[in-house]
GROMACS .gro file of C-alpha atoms in nm:
model
  213
    1MET     CA    1   0.200   0.896   2.425
    2LYS     CA    2   0.425   0.608   2.322
    3ASN     CA    3   0.674   0.832   2.131
    4ARG     CA    4   0.807   0.996   2.458
    5VAL     CA    5   1.095   0.851   2.617
    6PRO     CA    6   1.290   0.967   2.916
    7GLU     CA    7   1.442   1.315   2.871
    8TRP     CA    8   1.802   1.192   2.875
    9ARG     CA    9   1.728   0.947   2.609
   10SER     CA   10   1.505   1.165   2.384
   11VAL     CA   11   1.736   1.459   2.358
   12ARG     CA   12   1.951   1.327   2.082
   13ARG     CA   13   1.646   1.233   1.894
   14ASP     CA   14   1.524   1.583   1.923
   15TRP     CA   15   1.833   1.728   1.776
   16LEU     CA   16   1.794   1.504   1.485
   17LEU     CA   17   1.434   1.611   1.427
   18HIS     CA   18   1.516   1.976   1.457
   19SER     CA   19   1.772   1.925   1.174
   20MET     CA   20   1.471   1.836   0.959
   21GLY     CA   21   1.265   2.154   1.045
   22HIS     CA   22   1.058   1.984   1.335
   23THR     CA   23   0.981   2.243   1.614
   24GLU     CA   24   0.960   2.171   1.995
   25GLU     CA   25   0.576   2.167   1.937
   26SER     CA   26   0.575   1.918   1.667
   27ILE     CA   27   0.819   1.694   1.859
   28LYS     CA   28   0.570   1.693   2.158
   29ARG     CA   29   0.262   1.597   1.957
   30PRO     CA   30   0.185   1.221   1.918
   31TRP     CA   31   0.377   1.069   1.627
   32VAL     CA   32   0.196   0.889   1.368
   33ALA     CA   33   0.362   0.671   1.146
   34VAL     CA   34   0.256   0.698   0.775
   35VAL     CA   35   0.346   0.357   0.660
   36ASN     CA   36   0.360   0.387   0.266
   37SER     CA   37   0.431   0.104   0.031
   38TRP     CA   38   0.451   0.334  -0.275
   39SER     CA   39   0.654   0.205  -0.558
   40GLU     CA   40   0.702   0.262  -0.941
   41MET     CA   41   0.723  -0.113  -0.973
   42ASN     CA   42   0.351  -0.179  -1.009
   43PRO     CA   43   0.018  -0.001  -1.059
   44GLY     CA   44  -0.132  -0.101  -0.730
   45HIS     CA   45   0.108   0.119  -0.537
   46TYR     CA   46   0.203   0.388  -0.800
   47HIS     CA   47  -0.058   0.642  -0.666
   48LEU     CA   48   0.020   0.630  -0.293
   49ARG     CA   49   0.279   0.882  -0.270
   50GLU     CA   50   0.024   1.144  -0.361
   51LEU     CA   51  -0.223   0.985  -0.136
   52ALA     CA   52   0.000   1.012   0.154
   53GLN     CA   53   0.021   1.386   0.129
   54SER     CA   54  -0.345   1.390   0.206
   55VAL     CA   55  -0.297   1.149   0.498
   56LYS     CA   56  -0.032   1.368   0.652
   57ARG     CA   57  -0.242   1.676   0.629
   58GLY     CA   58  -0.536   1.499   0.791
   59ILE     CA   59  -0.293   1.378   1.085
   60LEU     CA   60  -0.165   1.752   1.127
   61MET     CA   61  -0.527   1.872   1.141
   62ALA     CA   62  -0.593   1.616   1.411
   63GLY     CA   63  -0.316   1.733   1.624
   64GLY     CA   64  -0.062   1.469   1.537
   65THR     CA   65   0.288   1.476   1.388
   66PRO     CA   66   0.307   1.253   1.062
   67LEU     CA   67   0.644   1.087   0.998
   68GLU     CA   68   0.628   0.886   0.671
   69PHE     CA   69   0.840   0.597   0.590
   70ASN     CA   70   0.839   0.340   0.305
   71THR     CA   71   0.810  -0.031   0.313
   72SER     CA   72   0.905  -0.277   0.024
   73SER     CA   73   0.615  -0.367  -0.190
   74ILE     CA   74   0.556  -0.655  -0.442
   75CYS     CA   75   0.313  -0.750  -0.719
   76ASP     CA   76   0.243  -1.110  -0.764
   77GLY     CA   77   0.195  -1.048  -1.132
   78PHE     CA   78   0.515  -0.867  -1.172
   79VAL     CA   79   0.753  -1.099  -0.996
   80VAL     CA   80   0.950  -1.332  -1.211
   81GLU     CA   81   1.074  -1.580  -0.939
   82LYS     CA   82   0.734  -1.678  -0.781
   83ARG     CA   83   0.897  -1.871  -0.504
   84LEU     CA   84   1.009  -1.525  -0.356
   85VAL     CA   85   0.644  -1.385  -0.326
   86LEU     CA   86   0.541  -1.544   0.017
   87PRO     CA   87   0.861  -1.476   0.182
   88PHE     CA   88   0.849  -1.127   0.083
   89ARG     CA   89   0.526  -1.080   0.274
   90ASP     CA   90   0.701  -1.199   0.586
   91LEU     CA   91   0.997  -0.953   0.523
   92ILE     CA   92   0.770  -0.668   0.469
   93ALA     CA   93   0.586  -0.762   0.811
   94PHE     CA   94   0.901  -0.795   1.012
   95SER     CA   95   1.067  -0.471   0.866
   96THR     CA   96   0.751  -0.264   0.919
   97GLU     CA   97   0.712  -0.400   1.265
   98MET     CA   98   1.068  -0.316   1.364
   99MET     CA   99   1.030   0.050   1.223
  100LEU     CA  100   0.722   0.097   1.429
  101ARG     CA  101   0.866  -0.055   1.751
  102ALA     CA  102   1.212   0.104   1.712
  103ASN     CA  103   1.070   0.456   1.688
  104SER     CA  104   0.795   0.425   1.950
  105PHE     CA  105   0.511   0.545   1.739
  106SER     CA  106   0.186   0.649   1.904
  107GLY     CA  107  -0.021   0.531   1.603
  108ALA     CA  108  -0.013   0.437   1.227
  109VAL     CA  109  -0.172   0.480   0.905
  110PHE     CA  110  -0.089   0.213   0.648
  111LEU     CA  111  -0.115   0.282   0.270
  112THR     CA  112  -0.117  -0.052   0.109
  113THR     CA  113  -0.291  -0.235  -0.182
  114CYS     CA  114  -0.163  -0.553  -0.327
  115ASP     CA  115  -0.178  -0.937  -0.258
  116LYS     CA  116   0.114  -0.976   0.002
  117ASN     CA  117   0.148  -0.618   0.114
  118VAL     CA  118  -0.187  -0.606   0.290
  119PRO     CA  119  -0.160  -0.906   0.494
  120ALA     CA  120   0.208  -0.800   0.576
  121HIS     CA  121   0.091  -0.474   0.710
  122LEU     CA  122  -0.202  -0.646   0.904
  123MET     CA  123   0.056  -0.855   1.059
  124ALA     CA  124   0.290  -0.577   1.157
  125ALA     CA  125  -0.028  -0.383   1.315
  126ALA     CA  126  -0.128  -0.660   1.502
  127ARG     CA  127   0.206  -0.733   1.666
  128VAL     CA  128   0.284  -0.357   1.753
  129ASN     CA  129  -0.073  -0.316   1.891
  130ILE     CA  130  -0.100   0.062   1.850
  131PRO     CA  131  -0.403   0.266   1.715
  132SER     CA  132  -0.385   0.192   1.335
  133ILE     CA  133  -0.597   0.250   1.035
  134PHE     CA  134  -0.555   0.135   0.658
  135VAL     CA  135  -0.585   0.353   0.345
  136THR     CA  136  -0.597   0.082   0.068
  137GLY     CA  137  -0.535   0.181  -0.292
  138GLY     CA  138  -0.860   0.037  -0.429
  139PRO     CA  139  -0.922  -0.149  -0.753
  140MET     CA  140  -0.812  -0.098  -1.113
  141LEU     CA  141  -1.071   0.025  -1.357
  142PRO     CA  142  -1.171  -0.200  -1.643
  143GLY     CA  143  -0.996  -0.167  -1.961
  144ARG     CA  144  -1.167  -0.163  -2.305
  145PHE     CA  145  -1.114  -0.398  -2.617
  146GLN     CA  146  -1.349  -0.439  -2.907
  147GLY     CA  147  -1.626  -0.247  -2.746
  148ARG     CA  148  -1.654  -0.430  -2.417
  149ASP     CA  149  -1.517  -0.393  -2.066
  150ILE     CA  150  -1.207  -0.603  -1.977
  151VAL     CA  151  -1.103  -0.723  -1.649
  152CYS     CA  152  -0.711  -0.739  -1.667
  153CYS     CA  153  -0.610  -1.092  -1.578
  154THR     CA  154  -0.940  -1.266  -1.594
  155ASP     CA  155  -0.993  -1.178  -1.976
  156GLY     CA  156  -0.612  -1.130  -2.039
  157ARG     CA  157  -0.522  -1.522  -2.007
  158PRO     CA  158  -0.765  -1.630  -2.255
  159MET     CA  159  -0.645  -1.375  -2.498
  160ILE     CA  160  -0.298  -1.521  -2.477
  161GLY     CA  161  -0.438  -1.859  -2.566
  162LYS     CA  162  -0.622  -1.703  -2.856
  163TYR     CA  163  -0.327  -1.513  -2.979
  164MET     CA  164  -0.123  -1.851  -2.962
  165ALA     CA  165  -0.377  -2.039  -3.159
  166GLY     CA  166  -0.405  -1.784  -3.437
  167ASP     CA  167  -0.740  -1.650  -3.331
  168LEU     CA  168  -0.608  -1.285  -3.284
  169THR     CA  169  -0.382  -1.102  -3.521
  170ASP     CA  170  -0.056  -0.929  -3.407
  171THR     CA  171  -0.242  -0.599  -3.432
  172GLU     CA  172  -0.543  -0.710  -3.226
  173PHE     CA  173  -0.309  -0.851  -2.951
  174ARG     CA  174  -0.110  -0.543  -2.929
  175THR     CA  175  -0.428  -0.336  -2.906
  176PHE     CA  176  -0.549  -0.563  -2.616
  177SER     CA  177  -0.207  -0.516  -2.441
  178LEU     CA  178  -0.226  -0.139  -2.464
  179THR     CA  179  -0.594  -0.115  -2.341
  180SER     CA  180  -0.661  -0.408  -2.108
  181HIS     CA  181  -0.560  -0.245  -1.777
  182GLY     CA  182  -0.770   0.057  -1.737
  183SER     CA  183  -0.598   0.246  -1.463
  184ILE     CA  184  -0.365   0.241  -1.165
  185GLY     CA  185  -0.489   0.032  -0.860
  186ALA     CA  186  -0.520  -0.349  -0.760
  187CYS     CA  187  -0.561  -0.573  -1.064
  188GLY     CA  188  -0.939  -0.598  -1.114
  189MET     CA  189  -1.003  -0.971  -1.104
  190MET     CA  190  -1.136  -1.172  -0.792
  191GLY     CA  191  -0.794  -1.231  -0.649
  192THR     CA  192  -0.626  -1.158  -0.314
  193ALA     CA  193  -0.530  -0.796  -0.401
  194ASN     CA  194  -0.898  -0.707  -0.381
  195THR     CA  195  -1.031  -0.956  -0.134
  196MET     CA  196  -0.758  -0.851   0.126
  197GLN     CA  197  -0.868  -0.492   0.089
  198CYS     CA  198  -1.222  -0.600   0.150
  199LEU     CA  199  -1.134  -0.800   0.444
  200VAL     CA  200  -0.960  -0.477   0.584
  201GLU     CA  201  -1.280  -0.299   0.546
  202ALA     CA  202  -1.494  -0.566   0.692
  203MET     CA  203  -1.270  -0.586   0.998
  204GLY     CA  204  -1.301  -0.218   1.051
  205MET     CA  205  -0.941  -0.120   0.983
  206SER     CA  206  -1.037   0.105   0.700
  207LEU     CA  207  -1.305   0.349   0.620
  208THR     CA  208  -1.629   0.224   0.448
  209GLY     CA  209  -1.584   0.216   0.073
  210CYS     CA  210  -1.220   0.217   0.090
  211ALA     CA  211  -1.172  -0.115  -0.080
  212THR     CA  212  -1.394  -0.045  -0.375
  213THR     CA  213  -1.314   0.325  -0.462
   0.00000   0.00000   0.00000
Protein backbone atom coordinates (compact mmCIF):
# COMPACT_ATOMS: atom_id res chain seq x y z
CA MET A 1 0.00 0.00 0.00
CA LYS A 2 1.47 3.33 -1.04
CA ASN A 3 0.07 5.22 1.94
CA ARG A 4 2.39 3.51 4.45
CA VAL A 5 5.75 5.09 5.15
CA PRO A 6 8.45 4.04 7.67
CA GLU A 7 7.09 4.03 11.23
CA TRP A 8 9.17 6.93 12.48
CA ARG A 9 7.89 9.10 9.62
CA SER A 10 4.22 8.08 9.78
CA VAL A 11 3.60 8.50 13.49
CA ARG A 12 3.09 12.28 13.19
CA ARG A 13 0.54 11.71 10.42
CA ASP A 14 -1.26 9.18 12.59
CA TRP A 15 -1.58 11.71 15.40
CA LEU A 16 -3.14 14.21 13.02
CA LEU A 17 -5.57 11.62 11.66
CA HIS A 18 -6.60 10.57 15.18
CA SER A 19 -7.55 14.20 15.87
CA MET A 20 -10.13 13.95 13.06
CA GLY A 21 -11.67 10.75 14.40
CA HIS A 22 -9.71 8.13 12.48
CA THR A 23 -8.99 4.85 14.25
CA GLU A 24 -5.88 2.71 14.10
CA GLU A 25 -7.83 0.35 11.84
CA SER A 26 -8.90 3.04 9.37
CA ILE A 27 -5.34 4.36 9.15
CA LYS A 28 -4.02 0.90 8.27
CA ARG A 29 -6.42 0.46 5.34
CA PRO A 30 -5.49 1.64 1.82
CA TRP A 31 -6.07 5.37 1.53
CA VAL A 32 -8.20 6.29 -1.46
CA ALA A 33 -8.34 9.94 -2.49
CA VAL A 34 -11.75 11.34 -3.36
CA VAL A 35 -10.70 14.15 -5.70
CA ASN A 36 -13.75 16.39 -5.83
CA SER A 37 -14.12 19.43 -8.10
CA TRP A 38 -17.38 20.47 -6.42
CA SER A 39 -18.17 24.16 -6.72
CA GLU A 40 -21.11 26.54 -6.48
CA MET A 41 -19.67 28.49 -9.41
CA ASN A 42 -21.17 26.37 -12.22
CA PRO A 43 -23.86 23.71 -12.80
CA GLY A 44 -21.40 21.08 -14.01
CA HIS A 45 -19.95 20.62 -10.53
CA TYR A 46 -22.80 21.78 -8.30
CA HIS A 47 -24.03 18.24 -7.49
CA LEU A 48 -20.67 16.58 -6.91
CA ARG A 49 -20.60 17.22 -3.15
CA GLU A 50 -23.60 14.92 -2.65
CA LEU A 51 -22.22 12.39 -5.13
CA ALA A 52 -18.96 12.25 -3.17
CA GLN A 53 -20.81 10.87 -0.15
CA SER A 54 -21.88 7.83 -2.17
CA VAL A 55 -18.34 7.39 -3.46
CA LYS A 56 -16.95 7.42 0.08
CA ARG A 57 -19.49 4.85 1.25
CA GLY A 58 -18.44 2.59 -1.63
CA ILE A 59 -14.76 2.90 -0.72
CA LEU A 60 -15.51 1.97 2.89
CA MET A 61 -17.54 -1.05 1.76
CA ALA A 62 -14.59 -2.18 -0.38
CA GLY A 63 -12.18 -1.99 2.57
CA GLY A 64 -10.48 1.34 1.89
CA THR A 65 -10.33 4.61 3.77
CA PRO A 66 -11.70 7.54 1.73
CA LEU A 67 -10.02 10.90 2.17
CA GLU A 68 -11.66 13.73 0.24
CA PHE A 69 -10.02 16.90 -0.97
CA ASN A 70 -11.25 19.57 -3.33
CA THR A 71 -9.62 20.91 -6.46
CA SER A 72 -10.33 24.14 -8.26
CA SER A 73 -12.93 23.95 -11.00
CA ILE A 74 -13.70 26.19 -13.92
CA CYS A 75 -16.51 26.59 -16.45
CA ASP A 76 -15.59 27.94 -19.89
CA GLY A 77 -18.98 29.62 -20.17
CA PHE A 78 -18.75 31.29 -16.76
CA VAL A 79 -15.28 32.78 -17.02
CA VAL A 80 -15.06 36.42 -18.12
CA GLU A 81 -11.31 36.47 -18.89
CA LYS A 82 -11.10 33.70 -21.49
CA ARG A 83 -7.30 33.86 -21.67
CA LEU A 84 -7.20 32.29 -18.20
CA VAL A 85 -9.11 29.13 -19.13
CA LEU A 86 -6.32 26.97 -20.56
CA PRO A 87 -3.71 27.91 -17.91
CA PHE A 88 -6.34 27.00 -15.33
CA ARG A 89 -6.36 23.44 -16.70
CA ASP A 90 -2.65 23.12 -16.02
CA LEU A 91 -3.05 24.64 -12.56
CA ILE A 92 -5.69 22.02 -11.68
CA ALA A 93 -3.52 19.21 -13.05
CA PHE A 94 -0.40 20.28 -11.14
CA SER A 95 -2.18 20.94 -7.83
CA THR A 96 -4.03 17.62 -8.01
CA GLU A 97 -0.83 15.75 -8.81
CA MET A 98 0.94 17.38 -5.87
CA MET A 99 -1.84 16.44 -3.43
CA LEU A 100 -1.79 12.82 -4.57
CA ARG A 101 2.01 12.55 -4.50
CA ALA A 102 2.51 14.42 -1.23
CA ASN A 103 0.07 12.21 0.66
CA SER A 104 1.06 8.86 -0.92
CA PHE A 105 -2.45 7.67 -1.75
CA SER A 106 -3.01 4.05 -2.79
CA GLY A 107 -5.72 5.00 -5.30
CA ALA A 108 -8.05 7.79 -6.37
CA VAL A 109 -11.62 8.47 -7.44
CA PHE A 110 -12.02 11.67 -9.47
CA LEU A 111 -15.35 13.53 -9.46
CA THR A 112 -15.18 15.90 -12.40
CA THR A 113 -17.32 17.29 -15.22
CA CYS A 114 -16.42 20.32 -17.31
CA ASP A 115 -14.23 21.23 -20.28
CA LYS A 116 -10.88 21.79 -18.56
CA ASN A 117 -11.42 19.85 -15.35
CA VAL A 118 -11.74 16.40 -16.93
CA PRO A 119 -8.49 16.64 -18.95
CA ALA A 120 -6.72 18.20 -15.97
CA HIS A 121 -7.64 15.25 -13.79
CA LEU A 122 -6.69 12.79 -16.52
CA MET A 123 -3.27 14.45 -16.69
CA ALA A 124 -2.86 14.19 -12.92
CA ALA A 125 -3.96 10.54 -12.88
CA ALA A 126 -1.47 9.65 -15.61
CA ARG A 127 1.39 11.39 -13.84
CA VAL A 128 0.92 9.76 -10.43
CA ASN A 129 0.11 6.35 -11.99
CA ILE A 130 -1.97 4.89 -9.15
CA PRO A 131 -5.23 2.91 -9.56
CA SER A 132 -7.84 5.52 -10.51
CA ILE A 133 -11.42 5.73 -11.69
CA PHE A 134 -13.57 8.70 -12.74
CA VAL A 135 -17.12 9.58 -11.78
CA THR A 136 -18.18 12.27 -14.24
CA GLY A 137 -21.06 14.64 -13.59
CA GLY A 138 -23.06 13.80 -16.70
CA PRO A 139 -24.94 16.09 -19.08
CA MET A 140 -27.44 18.84 -18.42
CA LEU A 141 -31.03 18.02 -19.34
CA PRO A 142 -32.66 20.05 -22.15
CA GLY A 143 -34.62 23.15 -21.30
CA ARG A 144 -38.06 24.02 -22.70
CA PHE A 145 -39.15 27.09 -24.64
CA GLN A 146 -42.30 27.62 -26.68
CA GLY A 147 -43.17 23.93 -26.54
CA ARG A 148 -39.86 22.48 -27.70
CA ASP A 149 -36.66 21.14 -26.17
CA ILE A 150 -33.79 23.60 -25.93
CA VAL A 151 -30.10 22.72 -25.86
CA CYS A 152 -28.56 25.49 -23.80
CA CYS A 153 -25.72 27.02 -25.83
CA THR A 154 -26.60 25.58 -29.25
CA ASP A 155 -30.03 27.21 -29.16
CA GLY A 156 -29.04 30.05 -26.87
CA ARG A 157 -26.68 31.94 -29.13
CA PRO A 158 -29.22 32.31 -31.99
CA MET A 159 -31.74 33.57 -29.44
CA ILE A 160 -29.42 36.41 -28.51
CA GLY A 161 -29.26 37.38 -32.19
CA LYS A 162 -33.05 37.21 -32.53
CA TYR A 163 -33.50 39.38 -29.47
CA MET A 164 -31.01 41.98 -30.69
CA ALA A 165 -32.76 42.00 -34.08
CA GLY A 166 -36.11 42.63 -32.43
CA ASP A 167 -37.57 39.20 -33.29
CA LEU A 168 -38.06 38.33 -29.61
CA THR A 169 -39.84 40.49 -27.06
CA ASP A 170 -38.34 41.29 -23.66
CA THR A 171 -40.78 38.85 -22.05
CA GLU A 172 -39.94 36.05 -24.50
CA PHE A 173 -36.22 36.51 -24.00
CA ARG A 174 -36.61 36.56 -20.23
CA THR A 175 -38.68 33.37 -20.39
CA PHE A 176 -35.99 31.73 -22.50
CA SER A 177 -33.31 32.82 -20.02
CA LEU A 178 -35.22 31.23 -17.14
CA THR A 179 -35.97 27.91 -18.87
CA SER A 180 -33.15 27.23 -21.34
CA HIS A 181 -30.94 25.25 -18.95
CA GLY A 182 -32.93 22.23 -17.81
CA SER A 183 -30.83 20.97 -14.89
CA ILE A 184 -27.41 20.83 -13.34
CA GLY A 185 -24.69 18.98 -15.28
CA ALA A 186 -22.42 19.73 -18.22
CA CYS A 187 -23.85 22.13 -20.81
CA GLY A 188 -25.77 19.98 -23.27
CA MET A 189 -24.24 21.00 -26.58
CA MET A 190 -21.55 18.99 -28.41
CA GLY A 191 -18.67 20.63 -26.60
CA THR A 192 -15.62 19.45 -24.72
CA ALA A 193 -17.44 19.12 -21.40
CA ASN A 194 -19.45 16.23 -22.84
CA THR A 195 -16.92 14.86 -25.30
CA MET A 196 -14.24 14.64 -22.59
CA GLN A 197 -16.64 12.69 -20.39
CA CYS A 198 -17.34 10.32 -23.30
CA LEU A 199 -13.59 9.98 -23.88
CA VAL A 200 -13.05 9.00 -20.24
CA GLU A 201 -15.70 6.31 -20.61
CA ALA A 202 -14.25 5.07 -23.92
CA MET A 203 -10.81 4.82 -22.28
CA GLY A 204 -12.26 2.59 -19.58
CA MET A 205 -11.62 5.19 -16.87
CA SER A 206 -15.29 5.36 -15.83
CA LEU A 207 -18.19 2.95 -15.66
CA THR A 208 -20.37 2.41 -18.74
CA GLY A 209 -23.08 5.05 -19.03
CA CYS A 210 -21.37 7.48 -16.66
CA ALA A 211 -20.95 10.16 -19.35
CA THR A 212 -24.57 10.14 -20.47
CA THR A 213 -26.53 9.87 -17.22
